[in-house]
mmCIF file of C-alpha atoms in Angstrom:
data_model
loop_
_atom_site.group_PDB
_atom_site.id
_atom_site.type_symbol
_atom_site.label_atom_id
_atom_site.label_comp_id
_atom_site.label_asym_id
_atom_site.label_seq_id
_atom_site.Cartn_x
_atom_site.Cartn_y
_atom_site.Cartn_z
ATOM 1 C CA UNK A 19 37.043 -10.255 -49.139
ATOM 2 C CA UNK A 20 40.455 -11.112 -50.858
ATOM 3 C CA UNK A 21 41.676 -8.581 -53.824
ATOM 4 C CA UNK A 22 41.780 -10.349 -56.866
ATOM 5 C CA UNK A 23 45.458 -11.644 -58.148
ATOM 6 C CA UNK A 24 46.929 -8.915 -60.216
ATOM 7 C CA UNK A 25 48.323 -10.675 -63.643
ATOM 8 C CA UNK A 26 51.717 -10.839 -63.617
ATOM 9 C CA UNK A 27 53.602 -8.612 -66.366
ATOM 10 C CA UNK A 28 55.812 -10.651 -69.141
ATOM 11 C CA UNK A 29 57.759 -7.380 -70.578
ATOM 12 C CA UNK A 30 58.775 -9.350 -74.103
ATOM 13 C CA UNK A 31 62.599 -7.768 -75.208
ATOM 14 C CA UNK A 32 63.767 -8.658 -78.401
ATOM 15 C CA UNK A 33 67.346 -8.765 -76.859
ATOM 16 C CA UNK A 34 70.351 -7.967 -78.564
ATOM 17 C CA UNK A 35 74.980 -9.034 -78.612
ATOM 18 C CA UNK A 36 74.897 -5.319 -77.826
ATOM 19 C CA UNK A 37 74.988 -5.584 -73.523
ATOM 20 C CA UNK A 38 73.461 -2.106 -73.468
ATOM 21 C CA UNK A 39 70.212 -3.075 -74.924
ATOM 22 C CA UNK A 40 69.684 -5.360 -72.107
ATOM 23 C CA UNK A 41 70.850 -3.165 -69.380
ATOM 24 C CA UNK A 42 68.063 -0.294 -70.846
ATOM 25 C CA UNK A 43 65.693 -2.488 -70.926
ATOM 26 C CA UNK A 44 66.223 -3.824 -67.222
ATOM 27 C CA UNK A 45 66.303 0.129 -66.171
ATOM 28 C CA UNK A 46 62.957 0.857 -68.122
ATOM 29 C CA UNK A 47 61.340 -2.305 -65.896
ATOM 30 C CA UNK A 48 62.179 -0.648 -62.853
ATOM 31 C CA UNK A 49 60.811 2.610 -63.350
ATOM 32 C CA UNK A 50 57.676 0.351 -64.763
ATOM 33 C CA UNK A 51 58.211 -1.150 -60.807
ATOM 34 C CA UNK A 52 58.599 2.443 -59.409
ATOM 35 C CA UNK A 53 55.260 3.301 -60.999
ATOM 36 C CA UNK A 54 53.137 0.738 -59.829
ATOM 37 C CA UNK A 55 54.262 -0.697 -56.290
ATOM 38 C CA UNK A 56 53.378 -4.366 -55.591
ATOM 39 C CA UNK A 57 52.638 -5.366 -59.267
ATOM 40 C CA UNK A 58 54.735 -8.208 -60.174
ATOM 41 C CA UNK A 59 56.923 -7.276 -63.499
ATOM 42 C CA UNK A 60 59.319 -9.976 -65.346
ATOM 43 C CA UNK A 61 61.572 -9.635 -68.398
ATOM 44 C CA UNK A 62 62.019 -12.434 -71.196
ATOM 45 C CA UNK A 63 63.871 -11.769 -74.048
ATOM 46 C CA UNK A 64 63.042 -13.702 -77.606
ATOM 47 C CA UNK A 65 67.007 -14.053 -78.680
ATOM 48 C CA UNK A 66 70.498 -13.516 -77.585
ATOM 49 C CA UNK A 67 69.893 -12.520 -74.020
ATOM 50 C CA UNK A 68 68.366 -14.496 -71.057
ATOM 51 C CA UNK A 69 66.473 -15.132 -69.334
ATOM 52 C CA UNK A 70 64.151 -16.380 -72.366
ATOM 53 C CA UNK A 71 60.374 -15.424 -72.437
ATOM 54 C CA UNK A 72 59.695 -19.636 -72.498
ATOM 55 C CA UNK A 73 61.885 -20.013 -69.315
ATOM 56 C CA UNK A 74 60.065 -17.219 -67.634
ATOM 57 C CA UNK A 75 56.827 -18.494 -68.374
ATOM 58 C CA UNK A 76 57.820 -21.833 -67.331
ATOM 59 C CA UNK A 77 58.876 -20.606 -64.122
ATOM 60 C CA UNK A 78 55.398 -18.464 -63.029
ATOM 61 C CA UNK A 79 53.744 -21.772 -63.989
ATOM 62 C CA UNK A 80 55.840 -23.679 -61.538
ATOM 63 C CA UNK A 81 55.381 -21.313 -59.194
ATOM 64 C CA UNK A 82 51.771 -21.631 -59.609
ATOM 65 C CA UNK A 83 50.780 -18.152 -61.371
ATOM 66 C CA UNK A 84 47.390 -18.959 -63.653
ATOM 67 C CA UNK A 85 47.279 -15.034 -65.031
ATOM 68 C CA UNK A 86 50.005 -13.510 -67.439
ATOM 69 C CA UNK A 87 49.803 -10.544 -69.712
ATOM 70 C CA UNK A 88 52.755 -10.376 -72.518
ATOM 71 C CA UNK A 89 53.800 -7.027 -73.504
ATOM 72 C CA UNK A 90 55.652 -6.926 -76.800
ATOM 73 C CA UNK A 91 58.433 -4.043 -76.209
ATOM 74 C CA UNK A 92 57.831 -3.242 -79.604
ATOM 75 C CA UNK A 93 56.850 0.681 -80.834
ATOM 76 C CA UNK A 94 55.051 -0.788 -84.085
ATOM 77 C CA UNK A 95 53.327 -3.650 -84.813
ATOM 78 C CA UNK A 96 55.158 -5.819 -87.238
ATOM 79 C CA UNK A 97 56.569 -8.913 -87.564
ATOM 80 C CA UNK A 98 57.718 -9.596 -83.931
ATOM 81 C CA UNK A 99 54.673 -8.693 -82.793
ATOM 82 C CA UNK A 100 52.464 -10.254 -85.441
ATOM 83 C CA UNK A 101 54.526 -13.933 -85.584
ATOM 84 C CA UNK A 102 57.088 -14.279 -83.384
ATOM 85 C CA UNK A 103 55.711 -13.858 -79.746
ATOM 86 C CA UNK A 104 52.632 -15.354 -80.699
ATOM 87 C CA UNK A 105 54.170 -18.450 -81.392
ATOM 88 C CA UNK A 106 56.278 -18.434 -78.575
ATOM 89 C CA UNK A 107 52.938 -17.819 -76.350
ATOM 90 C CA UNK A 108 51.834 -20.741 -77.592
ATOM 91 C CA UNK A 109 54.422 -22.778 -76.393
ATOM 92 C CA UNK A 110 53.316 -21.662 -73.066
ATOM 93 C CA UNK A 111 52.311 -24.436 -70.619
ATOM 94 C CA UNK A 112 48.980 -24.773 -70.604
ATOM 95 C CA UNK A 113 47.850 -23.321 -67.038
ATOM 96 C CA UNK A 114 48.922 -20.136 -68.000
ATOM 97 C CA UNK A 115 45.931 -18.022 -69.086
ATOM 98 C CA UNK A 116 48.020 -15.454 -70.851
ATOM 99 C CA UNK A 117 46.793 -12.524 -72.686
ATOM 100 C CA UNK A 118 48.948 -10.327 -75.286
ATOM 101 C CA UNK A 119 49.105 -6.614 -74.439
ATOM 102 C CA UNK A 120 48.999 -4.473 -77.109
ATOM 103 C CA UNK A 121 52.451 -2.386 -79.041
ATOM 104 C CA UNK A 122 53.763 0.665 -77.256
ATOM 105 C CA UNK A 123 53.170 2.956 -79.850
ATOM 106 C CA UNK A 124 51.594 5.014 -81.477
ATOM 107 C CA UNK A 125 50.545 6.973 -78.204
ATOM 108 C CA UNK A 126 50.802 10.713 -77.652
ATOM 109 C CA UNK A 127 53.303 10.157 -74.499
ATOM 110 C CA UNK A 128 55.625 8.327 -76.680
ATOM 111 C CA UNK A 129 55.909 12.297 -78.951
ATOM 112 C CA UNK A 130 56.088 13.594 -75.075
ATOM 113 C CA UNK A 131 59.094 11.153 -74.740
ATOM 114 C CA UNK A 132 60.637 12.255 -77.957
ATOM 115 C CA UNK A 133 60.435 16.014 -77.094
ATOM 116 C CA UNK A 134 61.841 14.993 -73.741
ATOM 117 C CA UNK A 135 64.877 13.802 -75.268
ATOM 118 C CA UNK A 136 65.210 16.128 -77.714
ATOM 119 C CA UNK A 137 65.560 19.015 -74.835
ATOM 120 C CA UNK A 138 67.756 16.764 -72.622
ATOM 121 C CA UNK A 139 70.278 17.096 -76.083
ATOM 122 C CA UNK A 140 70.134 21.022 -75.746
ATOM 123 C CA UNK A 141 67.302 21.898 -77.550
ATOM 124 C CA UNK A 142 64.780 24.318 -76.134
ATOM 125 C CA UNK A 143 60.763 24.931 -77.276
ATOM 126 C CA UNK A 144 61.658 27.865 -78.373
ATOM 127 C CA UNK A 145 63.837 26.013 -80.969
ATOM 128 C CA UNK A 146 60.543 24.297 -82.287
ATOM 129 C CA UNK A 147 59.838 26.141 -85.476
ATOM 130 C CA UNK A 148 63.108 26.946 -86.625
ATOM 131 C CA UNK A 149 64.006 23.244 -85.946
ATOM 132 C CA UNK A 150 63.442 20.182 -88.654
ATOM 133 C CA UNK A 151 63.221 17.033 -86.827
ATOM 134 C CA UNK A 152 64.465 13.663 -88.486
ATOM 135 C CA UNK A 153 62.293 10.253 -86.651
ATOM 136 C CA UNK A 154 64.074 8.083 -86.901
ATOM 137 C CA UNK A 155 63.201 4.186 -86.470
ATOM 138 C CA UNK A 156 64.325 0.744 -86.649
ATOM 139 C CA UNK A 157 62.755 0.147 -90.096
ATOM 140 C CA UNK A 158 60.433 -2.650 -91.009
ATOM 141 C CA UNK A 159 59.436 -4.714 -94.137
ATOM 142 C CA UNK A 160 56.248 -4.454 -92.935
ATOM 143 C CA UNK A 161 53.893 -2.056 -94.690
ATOM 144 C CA UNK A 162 51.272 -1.619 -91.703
ATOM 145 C CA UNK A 163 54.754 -0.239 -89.769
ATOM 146 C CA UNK A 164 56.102 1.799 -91.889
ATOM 147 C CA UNK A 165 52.964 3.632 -92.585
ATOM 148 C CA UNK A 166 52.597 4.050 -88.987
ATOM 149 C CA UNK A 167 55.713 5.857 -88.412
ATOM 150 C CA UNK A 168 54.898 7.754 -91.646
ATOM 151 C CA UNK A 169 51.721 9.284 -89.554
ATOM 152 C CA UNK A 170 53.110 9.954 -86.190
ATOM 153 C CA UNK A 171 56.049 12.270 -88.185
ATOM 154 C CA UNK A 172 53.097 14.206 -89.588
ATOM 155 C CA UNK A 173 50.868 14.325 -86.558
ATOM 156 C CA UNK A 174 54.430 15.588 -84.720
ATOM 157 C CA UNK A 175 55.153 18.196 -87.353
ATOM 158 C CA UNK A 176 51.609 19.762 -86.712
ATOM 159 C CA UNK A 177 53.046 20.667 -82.931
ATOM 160 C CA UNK A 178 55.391 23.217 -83.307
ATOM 161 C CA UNK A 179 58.270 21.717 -85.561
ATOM 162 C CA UNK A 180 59.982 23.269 -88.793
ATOM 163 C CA UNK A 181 58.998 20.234 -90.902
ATOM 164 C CA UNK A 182 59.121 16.408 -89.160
ATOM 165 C CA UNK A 183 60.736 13.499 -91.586
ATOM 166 C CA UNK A 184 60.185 9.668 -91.182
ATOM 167 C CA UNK A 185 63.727 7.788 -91.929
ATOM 168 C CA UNK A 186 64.732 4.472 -91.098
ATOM 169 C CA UNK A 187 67.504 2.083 -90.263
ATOM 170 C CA UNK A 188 66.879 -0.948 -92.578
ATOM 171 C CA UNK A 189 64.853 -2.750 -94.712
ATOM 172 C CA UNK A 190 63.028 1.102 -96.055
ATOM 173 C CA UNK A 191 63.627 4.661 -96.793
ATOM 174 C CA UNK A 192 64.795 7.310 -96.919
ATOM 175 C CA UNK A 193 68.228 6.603 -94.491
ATOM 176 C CA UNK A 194 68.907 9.067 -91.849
ATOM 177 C CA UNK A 195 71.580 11.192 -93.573
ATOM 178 C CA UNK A 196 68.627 11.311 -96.569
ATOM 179 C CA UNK A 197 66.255 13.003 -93.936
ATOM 180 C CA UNK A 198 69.246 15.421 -92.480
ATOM 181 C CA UNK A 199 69.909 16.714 -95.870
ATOM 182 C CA UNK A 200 66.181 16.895 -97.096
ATOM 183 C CA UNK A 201 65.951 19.221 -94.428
ATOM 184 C CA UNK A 202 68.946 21.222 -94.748
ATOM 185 C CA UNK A 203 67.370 21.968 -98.668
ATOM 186 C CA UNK A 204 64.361 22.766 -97.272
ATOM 187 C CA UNK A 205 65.963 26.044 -95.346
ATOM 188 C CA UNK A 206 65.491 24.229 -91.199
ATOM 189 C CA UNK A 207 67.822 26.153 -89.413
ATOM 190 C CA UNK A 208 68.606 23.797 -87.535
ATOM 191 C CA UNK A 209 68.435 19.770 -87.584
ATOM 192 C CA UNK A 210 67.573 17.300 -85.162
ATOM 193 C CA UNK A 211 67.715 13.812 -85.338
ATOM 194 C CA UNK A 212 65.270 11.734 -82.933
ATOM 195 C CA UNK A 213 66.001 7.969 -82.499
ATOM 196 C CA UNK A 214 62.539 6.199 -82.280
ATOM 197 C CA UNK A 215 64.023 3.417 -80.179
ATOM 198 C CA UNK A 216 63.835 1.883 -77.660
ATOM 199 C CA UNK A 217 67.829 0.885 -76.341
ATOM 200 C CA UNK A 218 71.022 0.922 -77.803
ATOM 201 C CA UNK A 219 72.323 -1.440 -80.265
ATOM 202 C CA UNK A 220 73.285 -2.000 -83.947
ATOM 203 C CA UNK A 221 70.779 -0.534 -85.558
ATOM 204 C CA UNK A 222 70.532 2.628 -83.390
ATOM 205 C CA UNK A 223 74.395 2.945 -84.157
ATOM 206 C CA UNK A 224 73.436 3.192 -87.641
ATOM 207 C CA UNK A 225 70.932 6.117 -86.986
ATOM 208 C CA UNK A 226 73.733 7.773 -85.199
ATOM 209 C CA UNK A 227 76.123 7.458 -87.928
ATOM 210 C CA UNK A 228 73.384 8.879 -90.301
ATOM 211 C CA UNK A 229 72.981 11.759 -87.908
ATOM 212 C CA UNK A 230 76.869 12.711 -88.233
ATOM 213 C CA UNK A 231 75.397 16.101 -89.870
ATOM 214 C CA UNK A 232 72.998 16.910 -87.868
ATOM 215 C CA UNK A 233 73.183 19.413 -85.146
ATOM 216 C CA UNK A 234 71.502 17.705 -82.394
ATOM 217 C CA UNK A 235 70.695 13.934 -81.721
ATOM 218 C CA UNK A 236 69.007 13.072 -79.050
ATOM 219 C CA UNK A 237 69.128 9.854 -76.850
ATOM 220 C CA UNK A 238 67.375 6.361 -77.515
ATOM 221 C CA UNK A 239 63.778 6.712 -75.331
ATOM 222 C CA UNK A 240 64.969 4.261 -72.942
ATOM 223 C CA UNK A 241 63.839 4.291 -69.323
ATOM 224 C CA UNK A 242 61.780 7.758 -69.889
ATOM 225 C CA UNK A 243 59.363 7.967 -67.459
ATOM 226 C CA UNK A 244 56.679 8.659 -70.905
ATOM 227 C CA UNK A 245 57.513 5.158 -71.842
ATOM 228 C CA UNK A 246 57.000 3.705 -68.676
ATOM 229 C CA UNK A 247 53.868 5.164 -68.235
ATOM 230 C CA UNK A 248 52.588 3.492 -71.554
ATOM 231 C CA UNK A 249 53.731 0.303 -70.783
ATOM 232 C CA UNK A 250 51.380 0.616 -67.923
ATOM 233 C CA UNK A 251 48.112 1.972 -69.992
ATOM 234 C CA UNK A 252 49.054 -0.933 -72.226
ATOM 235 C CA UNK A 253 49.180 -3.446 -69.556
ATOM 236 C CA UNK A 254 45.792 -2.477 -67.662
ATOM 237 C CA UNK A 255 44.297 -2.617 -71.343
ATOM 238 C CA UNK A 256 45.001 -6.306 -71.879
ATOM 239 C CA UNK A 257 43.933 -7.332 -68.352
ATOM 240 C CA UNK A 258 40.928 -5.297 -68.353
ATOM 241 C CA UNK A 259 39.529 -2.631 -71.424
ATOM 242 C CA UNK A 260 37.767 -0.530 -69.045
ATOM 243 C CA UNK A 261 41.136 0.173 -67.387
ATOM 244 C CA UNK A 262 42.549 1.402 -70.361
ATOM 245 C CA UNK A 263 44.627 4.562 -69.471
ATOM 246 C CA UNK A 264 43.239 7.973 -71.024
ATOM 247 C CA UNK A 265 45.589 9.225 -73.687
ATOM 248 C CA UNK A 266 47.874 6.471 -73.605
#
C-alpha cells in the first residue's frame, strides 16, 4: 500500500530591500530540510523578494500538487498573519487544498532559542541572575501581539533572569534603549539585549542601535536549530492535530 502524499510546506517570508533577510531565511529552510529528509519545503515571500508566495503556489498547482500547508514565518499573530496571507491564500488556484499552519511563537523552544543566542554572545548560565534581559521585538499595532510578547518576557524572567523587559522596534513601547536603562536603575549587573527576530533587516538595526548600552546583544534567532524544530511541530499541526509536536 502507497504512503500517503506528504503536504508540501509553503514557508510564507515577509521579505525585505535588506538581502540578508532573505539569505536567513533560505538558511533556516534548510536546516527545516536537514530535519525532516524527503519532505518537500518551498519559500514565498509576500513583498520585495521573490519568488512570491502566488508564483509558488501557482507552480505546485502546475505541477500537479493538491495538498499545501502555509506557514506564516511570523513569531506573533498580527496583522500579516491575520489579513495579509489569508488573502493571498485565497488567490490560490483552486486545486490547491491548502491549510494555514499556525505562528511560530509563543513556544518554549523559541525561550530555548533565545538563551541559545544569548550564550553564543558570551554570556554564561551562571550569568542568569545577575543578568537583566531586554526582548526585544519587531513591534506591532496589534494589541493581541503586543500582549503576547508582554507574557513570554514574564514567563522568561521566572527562569533564572535578573528581571526580563518587553521593548519594541515600532509602532509601541518602551524602545530598546528605554528597556537598557530601566534595567540599569533597577541595579542588573549586567544587561542583555535579545532580538526577538527572526533575520536581519531595518527594524532589527534599530534594536541594535537601541542596544548601543548594553553589554551584550545577542544575534537575530535565525537558522537556530530551536526554530527549526518549531516550524516543524507547527507544520505537522496543520496537516494533522494529533501530530502536533509535544512542547512545541
Amino acid at each position: 500500500m502507497r504512503k500517503p502524499v506528504r503536504p508540501v510546506l509553503v514557508v510564507i517570508a515577509h521579505g525585505s530591500r535588506d538581502p540578508r533577510h532573505a539569505a536567513t531565511v533560505h538558511a533556516l529552510v534548510r536546516r527545516v530540510r536537514s530535519l525532516r529528509p524527503g519532505l518537500r519545503v518551498e519559500t514565498g515571500f509576500l513583498d520585495f523578494n521573490i519568488p512570491s508566495v502566488h508564483g509558488v503556489l501557482e507552480s505546485l498547482a502546475a505541477e500537479g500538487v493538491r495538498d499545501v500547508v502555509a506557514l506564516p514565518l511570523l513569531l506573533t499573530r498580527a496583522f500579516h498573519a491575520k489579513a495579509d496571507i489569508p488573502a493571498v491564500l485565497r488567490e490560490a488556484p483552486a486545486r490547491l487544498r491548502i491549510r494555514q499552519a499556525e505562528v511560530l511563537g509563543p513556544s518554549p523552544l523559541l525561550l530555548a532559542a533565545l538563551e541559545r543566542r544569548l550564550y553564543e554572545a558570551g554570556l554564561t548560565p551562571a550569568d542568569k541572575s545577575s543578568t537583566g534581559v531586554v526582548l526585544a521585538s519587531a513591534g506591532s499595532s496589534d494589541p493581541e501581539a503586543i500582549a503576547v510578547i508582554a507574557e513570554i518576557a514574564r514567563e522568561w524572567r521566572h527562569t533564572g533572569w535578573c528581571a526580563v523587559r518587553p521593548a519594541f522596534a515600532s509602532a509601541s513601547l518602551p524602545r530598546t534603549e528605554d528597556a537598557v536603562r530601566e534595567l540599569r536603575e533597577l541595579g542588573c549587573a549586567r544587561v542583555a539585549v535579545a532580538p526577538y527576530v527572526l533575520a536581519p533587516g531595518f527594524l532589527p538595526d534599530r534594536i541594535a542601535r537601541g542596544a548601543a548600552d548594553a553589554d551584550v546583544l545577542a544575534e537575530v534567532l535565525g537558522p537556530a536549530p530551536e526554530v527549526a524544530r518549531v516550524l516543524l511541530a507547527r507544520y505537522d499541526a496543520a496537516r494533522t492535530p494529533a501530530l502536533a509536536a509535544v512542547g512545541a
